[in-house]
Coordinates of C-alpha atoms and ligand atoms in Angstrom, one line a residue:
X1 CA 95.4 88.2 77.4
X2 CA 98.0 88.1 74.6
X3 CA 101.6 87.4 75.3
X4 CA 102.6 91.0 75.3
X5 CA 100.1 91.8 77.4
X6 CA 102.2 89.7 80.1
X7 CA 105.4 91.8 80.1
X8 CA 103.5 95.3 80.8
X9 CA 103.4 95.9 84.5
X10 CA 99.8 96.6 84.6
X11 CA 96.6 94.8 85.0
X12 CA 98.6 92.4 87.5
X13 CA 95.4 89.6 89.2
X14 CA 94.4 90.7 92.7
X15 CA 96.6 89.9 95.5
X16 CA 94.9 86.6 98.0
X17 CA 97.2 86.1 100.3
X18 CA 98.5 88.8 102.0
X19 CA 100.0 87.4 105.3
X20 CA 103.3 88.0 104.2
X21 CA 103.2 92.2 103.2
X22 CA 101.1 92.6 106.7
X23 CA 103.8 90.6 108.7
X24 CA 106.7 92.9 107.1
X25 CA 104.0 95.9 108.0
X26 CA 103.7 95.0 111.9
X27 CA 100.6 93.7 111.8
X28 CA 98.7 90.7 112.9
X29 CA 98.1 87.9 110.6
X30 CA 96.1 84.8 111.3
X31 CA 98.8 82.5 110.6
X32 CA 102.7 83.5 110.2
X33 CA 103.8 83.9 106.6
X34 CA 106.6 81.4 105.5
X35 CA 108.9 81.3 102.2
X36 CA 112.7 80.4 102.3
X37 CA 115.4 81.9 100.8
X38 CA 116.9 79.4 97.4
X39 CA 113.0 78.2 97.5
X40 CA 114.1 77.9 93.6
X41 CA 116.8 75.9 93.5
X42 CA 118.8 72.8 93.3
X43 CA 116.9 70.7 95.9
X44 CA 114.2 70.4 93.7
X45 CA 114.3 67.9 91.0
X46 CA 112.2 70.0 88.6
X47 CA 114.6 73.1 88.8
X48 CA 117.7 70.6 88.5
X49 CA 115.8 69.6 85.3
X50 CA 114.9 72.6 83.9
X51 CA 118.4 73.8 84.1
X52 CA 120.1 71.1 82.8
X53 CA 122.6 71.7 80.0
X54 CA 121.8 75.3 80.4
X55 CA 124.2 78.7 81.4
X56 CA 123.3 79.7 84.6
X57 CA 123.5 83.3 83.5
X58 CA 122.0 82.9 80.4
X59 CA 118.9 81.2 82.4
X60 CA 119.1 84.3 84.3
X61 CA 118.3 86.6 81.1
X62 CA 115.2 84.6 80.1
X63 CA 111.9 86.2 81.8
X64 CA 110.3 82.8 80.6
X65 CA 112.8 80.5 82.5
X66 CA 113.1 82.7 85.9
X67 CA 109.3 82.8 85.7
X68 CA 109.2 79.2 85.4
X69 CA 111.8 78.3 88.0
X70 CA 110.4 81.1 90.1
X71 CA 106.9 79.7 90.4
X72 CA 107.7 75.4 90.8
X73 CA 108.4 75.8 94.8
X74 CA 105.1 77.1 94.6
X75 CA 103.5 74.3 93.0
X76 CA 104.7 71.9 95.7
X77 CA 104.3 74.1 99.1
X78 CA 101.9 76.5 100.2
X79 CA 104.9 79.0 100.6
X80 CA 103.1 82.6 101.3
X81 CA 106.2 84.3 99.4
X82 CA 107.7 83.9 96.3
X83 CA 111.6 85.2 95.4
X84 CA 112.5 86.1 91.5
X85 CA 114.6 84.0 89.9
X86 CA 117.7 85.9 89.7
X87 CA 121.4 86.1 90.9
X88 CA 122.8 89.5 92.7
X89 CA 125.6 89.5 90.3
X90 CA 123.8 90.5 87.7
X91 CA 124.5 94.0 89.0
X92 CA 128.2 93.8 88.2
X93 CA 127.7 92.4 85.0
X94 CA 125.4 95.4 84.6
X95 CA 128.3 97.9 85.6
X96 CA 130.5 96.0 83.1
X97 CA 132.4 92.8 84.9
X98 CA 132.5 89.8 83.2
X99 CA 131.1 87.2 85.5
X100 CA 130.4 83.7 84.7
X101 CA 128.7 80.4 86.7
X102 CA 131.9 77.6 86.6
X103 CA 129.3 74.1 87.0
X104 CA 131.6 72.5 90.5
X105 CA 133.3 76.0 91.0
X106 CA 130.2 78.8 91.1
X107 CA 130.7 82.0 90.3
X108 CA 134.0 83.1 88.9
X109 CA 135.4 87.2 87.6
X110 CA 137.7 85.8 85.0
X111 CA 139.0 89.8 85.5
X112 CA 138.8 91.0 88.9
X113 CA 139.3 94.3 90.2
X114 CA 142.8 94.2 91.8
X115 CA 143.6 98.0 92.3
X116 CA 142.0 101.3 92.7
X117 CA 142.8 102.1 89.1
X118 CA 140.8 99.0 87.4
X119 CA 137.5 101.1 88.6
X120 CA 137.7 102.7 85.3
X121 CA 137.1 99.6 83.8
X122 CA 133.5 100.0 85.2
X123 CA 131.0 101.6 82.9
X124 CA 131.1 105.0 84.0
X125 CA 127.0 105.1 83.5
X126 CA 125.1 102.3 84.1
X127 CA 121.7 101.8 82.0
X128 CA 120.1 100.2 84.6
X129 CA 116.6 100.4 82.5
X130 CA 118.2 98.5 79.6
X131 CA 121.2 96.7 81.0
X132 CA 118.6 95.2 83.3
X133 CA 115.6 95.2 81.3
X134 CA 115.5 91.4 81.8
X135 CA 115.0 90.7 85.5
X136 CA 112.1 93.9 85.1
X137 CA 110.9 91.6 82.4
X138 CA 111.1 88.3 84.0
X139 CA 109.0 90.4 87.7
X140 CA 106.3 91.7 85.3
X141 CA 106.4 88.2 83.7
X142 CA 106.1 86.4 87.2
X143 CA 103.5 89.1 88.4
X144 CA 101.2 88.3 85.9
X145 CA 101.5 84.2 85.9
X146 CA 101.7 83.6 89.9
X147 CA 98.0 85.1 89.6
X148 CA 97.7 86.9 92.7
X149 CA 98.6 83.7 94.9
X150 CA 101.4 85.3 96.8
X151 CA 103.5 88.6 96.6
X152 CA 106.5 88.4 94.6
X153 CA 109.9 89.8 96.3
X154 CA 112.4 91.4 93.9
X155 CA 115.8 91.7 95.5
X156 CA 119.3 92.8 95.7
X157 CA 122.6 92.5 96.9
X158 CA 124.4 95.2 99.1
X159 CA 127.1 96.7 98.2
X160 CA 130.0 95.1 100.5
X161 CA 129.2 91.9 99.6
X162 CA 129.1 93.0 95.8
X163 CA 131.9 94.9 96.1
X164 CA 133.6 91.2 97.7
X165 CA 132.9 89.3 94.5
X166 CA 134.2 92.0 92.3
X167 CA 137.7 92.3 93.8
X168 CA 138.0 88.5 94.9
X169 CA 136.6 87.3 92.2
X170 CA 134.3 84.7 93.5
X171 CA 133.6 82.9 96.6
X172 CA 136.3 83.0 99.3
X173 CA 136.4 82.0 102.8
X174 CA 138.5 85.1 104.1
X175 CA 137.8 87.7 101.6
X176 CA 141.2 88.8 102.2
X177 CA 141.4 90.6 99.0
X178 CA 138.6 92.9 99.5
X179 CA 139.5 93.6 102.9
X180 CA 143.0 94.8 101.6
X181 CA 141.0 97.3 99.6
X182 CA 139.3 98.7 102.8
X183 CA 142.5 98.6 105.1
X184 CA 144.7 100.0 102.5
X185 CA 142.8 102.1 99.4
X186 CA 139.8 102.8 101.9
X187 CA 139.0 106.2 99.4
X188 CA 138.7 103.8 96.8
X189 CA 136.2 101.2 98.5
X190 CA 133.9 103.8 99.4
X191 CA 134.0 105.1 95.6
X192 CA 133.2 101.9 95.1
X193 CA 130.5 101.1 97.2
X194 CA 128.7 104.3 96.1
X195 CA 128.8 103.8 92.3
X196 CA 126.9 100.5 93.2
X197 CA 124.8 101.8 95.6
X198 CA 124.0 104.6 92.9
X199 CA 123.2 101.1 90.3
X200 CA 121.0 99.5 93.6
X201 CA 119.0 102.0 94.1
X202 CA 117.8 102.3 90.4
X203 CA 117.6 98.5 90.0
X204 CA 115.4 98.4 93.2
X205 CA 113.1 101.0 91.8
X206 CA 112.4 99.2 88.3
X207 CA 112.2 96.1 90.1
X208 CA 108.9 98.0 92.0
X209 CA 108.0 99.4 88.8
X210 CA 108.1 96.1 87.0
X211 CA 105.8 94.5 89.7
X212 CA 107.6 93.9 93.0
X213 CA 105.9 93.9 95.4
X214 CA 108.7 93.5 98.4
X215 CA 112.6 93.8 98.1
X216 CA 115.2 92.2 100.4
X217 CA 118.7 93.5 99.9
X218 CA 121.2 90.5 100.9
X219 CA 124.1 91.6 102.6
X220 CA 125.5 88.2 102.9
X221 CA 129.2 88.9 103.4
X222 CA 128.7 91.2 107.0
X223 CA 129.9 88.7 108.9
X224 CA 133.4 89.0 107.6
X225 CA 133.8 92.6 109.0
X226 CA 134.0 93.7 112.2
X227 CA 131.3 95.7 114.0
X228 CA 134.0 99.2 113.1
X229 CA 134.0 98.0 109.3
X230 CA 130.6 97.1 109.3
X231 CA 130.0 100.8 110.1
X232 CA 131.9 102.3 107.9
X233 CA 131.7 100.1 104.7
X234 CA 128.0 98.2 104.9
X235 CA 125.8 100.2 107.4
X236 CA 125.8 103.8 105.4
X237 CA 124.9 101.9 102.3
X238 CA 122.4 100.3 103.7
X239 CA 120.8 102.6 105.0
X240 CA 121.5 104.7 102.1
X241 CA 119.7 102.3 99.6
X242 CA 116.7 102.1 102.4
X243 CA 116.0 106.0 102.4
X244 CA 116.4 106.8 98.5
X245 CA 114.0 104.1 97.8
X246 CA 111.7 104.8 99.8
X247 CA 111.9 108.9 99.2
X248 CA 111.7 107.8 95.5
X249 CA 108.9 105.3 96.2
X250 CA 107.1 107.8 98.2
X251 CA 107.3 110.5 95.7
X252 CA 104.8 108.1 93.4
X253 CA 102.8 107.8 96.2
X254 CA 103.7 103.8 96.2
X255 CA 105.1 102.0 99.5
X256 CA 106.7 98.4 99.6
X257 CA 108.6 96.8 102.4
X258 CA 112.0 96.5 102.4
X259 CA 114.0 93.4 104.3
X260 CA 117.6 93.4 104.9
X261 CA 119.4 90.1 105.5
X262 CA 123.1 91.3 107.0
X263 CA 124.7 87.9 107.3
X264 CA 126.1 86.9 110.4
X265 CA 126.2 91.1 111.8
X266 CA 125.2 89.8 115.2
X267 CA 127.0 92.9 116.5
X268 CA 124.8 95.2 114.3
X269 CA 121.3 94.1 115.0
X270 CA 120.4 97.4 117.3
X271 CA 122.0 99.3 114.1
X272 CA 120.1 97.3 111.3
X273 CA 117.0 98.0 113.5
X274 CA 117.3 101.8 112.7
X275 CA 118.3 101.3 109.3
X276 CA 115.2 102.5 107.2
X277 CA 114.0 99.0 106.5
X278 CA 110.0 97.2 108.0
X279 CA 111.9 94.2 108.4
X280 CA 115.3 92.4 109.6
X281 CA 116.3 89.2 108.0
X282 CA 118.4 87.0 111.1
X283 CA 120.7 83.8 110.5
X284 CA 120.7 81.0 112.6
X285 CA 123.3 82.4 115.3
X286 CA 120.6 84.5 117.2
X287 CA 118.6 83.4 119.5
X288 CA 114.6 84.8 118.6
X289 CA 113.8 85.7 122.4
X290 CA 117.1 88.5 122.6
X291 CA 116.8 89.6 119.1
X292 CA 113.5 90.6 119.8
X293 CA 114.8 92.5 122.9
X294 CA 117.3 94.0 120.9
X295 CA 115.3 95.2 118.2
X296 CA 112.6 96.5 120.7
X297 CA 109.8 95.9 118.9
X298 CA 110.6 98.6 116.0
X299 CA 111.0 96.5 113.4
X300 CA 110.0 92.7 111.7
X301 CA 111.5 90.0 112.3
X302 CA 112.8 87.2 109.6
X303 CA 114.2 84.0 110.1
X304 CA 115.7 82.1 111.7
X305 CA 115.8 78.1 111.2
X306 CA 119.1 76.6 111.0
X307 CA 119.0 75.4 106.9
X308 CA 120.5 72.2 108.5
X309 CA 117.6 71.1 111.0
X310 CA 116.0 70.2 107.7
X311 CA 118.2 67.2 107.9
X312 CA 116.5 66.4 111.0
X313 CA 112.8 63.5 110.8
X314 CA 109.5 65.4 110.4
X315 CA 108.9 65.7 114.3
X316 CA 112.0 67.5 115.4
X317 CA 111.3 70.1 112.6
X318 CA 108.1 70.6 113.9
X319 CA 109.2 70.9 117.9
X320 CA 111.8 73.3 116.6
X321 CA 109.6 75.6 114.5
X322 CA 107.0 75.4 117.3
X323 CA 110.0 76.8 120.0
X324 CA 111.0 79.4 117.2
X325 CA 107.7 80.7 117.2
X326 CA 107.4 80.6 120.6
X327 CA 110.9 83.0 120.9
X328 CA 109.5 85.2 117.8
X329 CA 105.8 85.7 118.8
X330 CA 103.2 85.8 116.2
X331 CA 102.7 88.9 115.0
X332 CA 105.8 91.3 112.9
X333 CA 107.4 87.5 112.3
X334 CA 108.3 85.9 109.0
X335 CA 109.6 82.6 109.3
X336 CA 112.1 81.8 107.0
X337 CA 115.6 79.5 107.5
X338 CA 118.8 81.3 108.5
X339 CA 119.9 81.3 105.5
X340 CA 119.3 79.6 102.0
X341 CA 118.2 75.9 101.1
X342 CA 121.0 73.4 100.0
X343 CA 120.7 71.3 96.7
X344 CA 121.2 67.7 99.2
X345 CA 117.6 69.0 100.9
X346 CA 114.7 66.7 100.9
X347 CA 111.8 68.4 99.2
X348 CA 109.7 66.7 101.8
X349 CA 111.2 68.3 104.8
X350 CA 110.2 71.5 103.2
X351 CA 107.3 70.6 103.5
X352 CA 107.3 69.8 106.9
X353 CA 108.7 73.0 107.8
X354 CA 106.4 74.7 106.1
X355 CA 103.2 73.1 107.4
X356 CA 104.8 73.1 110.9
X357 CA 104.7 77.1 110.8
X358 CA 101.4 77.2 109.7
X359 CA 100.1 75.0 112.4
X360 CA 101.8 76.2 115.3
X361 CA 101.2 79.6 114.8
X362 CA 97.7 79.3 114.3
X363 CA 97.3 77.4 117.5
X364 CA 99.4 79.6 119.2
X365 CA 97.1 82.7 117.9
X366 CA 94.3 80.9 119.0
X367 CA 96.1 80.5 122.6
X368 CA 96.5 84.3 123.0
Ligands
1CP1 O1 122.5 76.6 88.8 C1 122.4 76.7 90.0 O2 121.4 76.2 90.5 C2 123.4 77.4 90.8 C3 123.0 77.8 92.2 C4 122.4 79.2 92.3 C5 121.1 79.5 92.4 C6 119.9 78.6 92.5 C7 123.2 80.4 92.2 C8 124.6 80.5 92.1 N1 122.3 81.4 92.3 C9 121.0 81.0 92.4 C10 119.8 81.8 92.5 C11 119.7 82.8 93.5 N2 120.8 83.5 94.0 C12 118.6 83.4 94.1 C13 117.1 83.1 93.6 C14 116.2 82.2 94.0 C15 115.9 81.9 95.4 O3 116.4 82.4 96.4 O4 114.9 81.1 95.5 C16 119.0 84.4 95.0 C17 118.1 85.2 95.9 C18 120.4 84.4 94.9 C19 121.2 85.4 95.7 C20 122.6 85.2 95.9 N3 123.5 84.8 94.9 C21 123.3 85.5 97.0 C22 122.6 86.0 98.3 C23 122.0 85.0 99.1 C24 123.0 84.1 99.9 O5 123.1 82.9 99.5 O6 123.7 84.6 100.8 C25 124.7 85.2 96.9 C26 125.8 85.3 97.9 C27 124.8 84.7 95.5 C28 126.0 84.4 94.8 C29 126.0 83.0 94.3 N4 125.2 82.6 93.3 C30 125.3 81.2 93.1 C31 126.2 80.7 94.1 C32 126.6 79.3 94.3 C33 126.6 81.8 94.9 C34 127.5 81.8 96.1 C35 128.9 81.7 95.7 C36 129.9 81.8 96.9 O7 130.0 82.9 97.5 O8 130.6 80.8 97.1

């Protein structure tokens, strides 16, 4: 195969392990499927290595370095899932935003959007196929070089939480400033939200077309609405993004399950239930035994290890995975953490969380 060969979305190696796709599908699985969300990232000393000296967003445009830092946590853990390298504000860049990674500071708009009026500073089309052409590139890439081993998940992040980083212009522990937007130019927000739910849905698609093979869309800023917000400025979206890609997905006779990870929207779980997607990504704060209850069975479940029980020795991760498993059941579960890995992690108790699900749940399999 000649290096070309690896950025057409053809051709891709046959798909072993398929725990993960059944899972998000309903059905049983001999053992439950496990990947984490920042698999690729800072706790690892070879991804701290092969980023050093280097722009995070420039890393980002390379198809050769996302494959590459996509595919080292699967080198060290049998991990039945693996994430693309990427960042969800790529999609403002894409619409026009200038967004850079400040090493100490993360991710920083040096030009916000502070009124309704700066929306015409957005691009008024976005090329998604050529303003993007370098995440497809880097899936197709990926697709081609994880040979089969596991499916790759393309992803996304949802508009609210995009919207968040575009007015605040970065991290911020109240969002206050995007908030303003929805209490006081609430006609403008939802303009907003729908000119990047317009960019999503298109990204979403070429990600699929480039060789995805599941997409998550990361709503990681819910938990600063209230349920009343929620509903009005994330939930529409959502379920927006859900049903246009699968109508579109549909219409090409193709089908790939979609996960949505709605931060801390404990009130919205019976809502994100009904939302269009196979499976519900949950953070820590829920408790697997009622979020099963509330979900009644319609839909996957993901999650839910508190990131920080990885601090804990080898044993306690294992008792707690086993009792997580226990709440989730075996079959629609993918056990993941509640939300992602951080860089101070121990590569080792990775390990151990991984291996933990993989035993437990094929002893408790064996038990029903
Ligand atoms: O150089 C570095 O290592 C910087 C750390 C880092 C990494 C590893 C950032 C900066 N982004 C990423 C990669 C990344 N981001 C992935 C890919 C790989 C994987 O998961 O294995 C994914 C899925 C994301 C998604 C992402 N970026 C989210 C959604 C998930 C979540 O954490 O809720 C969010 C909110 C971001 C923004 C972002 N990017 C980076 C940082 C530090 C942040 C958070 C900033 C903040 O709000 O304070």
């Amino acid at each position: 195969m000649s290096k070309n060969d690896l950025i057409i979305p053809k051709d891709f190696p046959e798909l072993k392990n398929d725990a993960f796709l059944r899972a998000a599908r309903g059905e049983e699985t001999e053992h439950v499927p496990v990947w984490c969300m920042r698999q690729a990232g800072r706790y690892l000393p070879e991804f701290r290595k092969s980023r050093e000296g280097k722009d995070f967003f420039e890393t980002c445009q390379s198809p050769a370095a996302c494959c590459e830092l996509t595919l080292q946590p699967l080198r060290r853990f049998p991990f039945d899932a693996a994430i693309i390298f990427s960042d969800i504000l790529v999609v403002p860049q894409a619409m026009g935003m200038d967004v850079q990674m400040v090493p100490g500071k993360g991710p920083t708009f040096p030009e916000p959007l502070k009124e309704p009026e700066d929306l015409q500073r957005l691009r008024a089309k976005v090329d998604v196929k050529q303003e993007l052409d370098y995440v497809f590139k880097a899936i197709t890439l990926t697709r081609h070089k994880i040979e089969g081993k596991v499916p790759l998940i393309g992803f996304t992040g949802a508009p609210w939480t995009l919207m968040s980083y575009m007015i605040e212009g970065g991290g911020s522990p109240t969002h206050s400033k995007a908030k303003r937007w929805l209490y006081r130019h609430p006609e403008a927000s939802h303009i907003l939200l729908g000119r990047l739910t317009d960019v999503i849905v298109e990204y979403l698609l070429g990600q699929v077309a480039a060789g995805a093979q599941a997409l998550q869309v990361f709503e990681s800023h819910a938990g600063i609405l209230g349920p009343t917000e929620f509903k009005d400025f994330s939930l529409p979206y959502l379920r927006d993004i859900a049903r246009r890609v699968k109508d579109k997905l549909k219409e090409n006779g193709q089908d790939v399950p979609m996960i949505v990870f709605a931060k801390d929207a404990h009130y919205g779980l019976e809502d994100l239930s009904r939302s269009g997607y196979e499976v519900v990504g949950l953070d820590w704060t829920l408790d697997p035994r009622s979020a099963r209850e509330r979900t009644g069975g319609k839909v996957s479940l993901q999650g839910n290890m508190d990131p920080c029980a990885l601090y804990a020795p080898k044993e306690r991760i294992s008792e707690i995975v086993k009792k997580m498993l226990e709440g989730f059941g075996t079959k629609g579960y993918i056990a993941n953490l509640g939300h992602g890995l951080y860089p101070d992690m121990d590569p080792e108790s990775v390990g151990a969380f991984v291996d933990a699900v993989h035993q437990h749940s094929k002893l408790l399999n064996k038990q029903i």
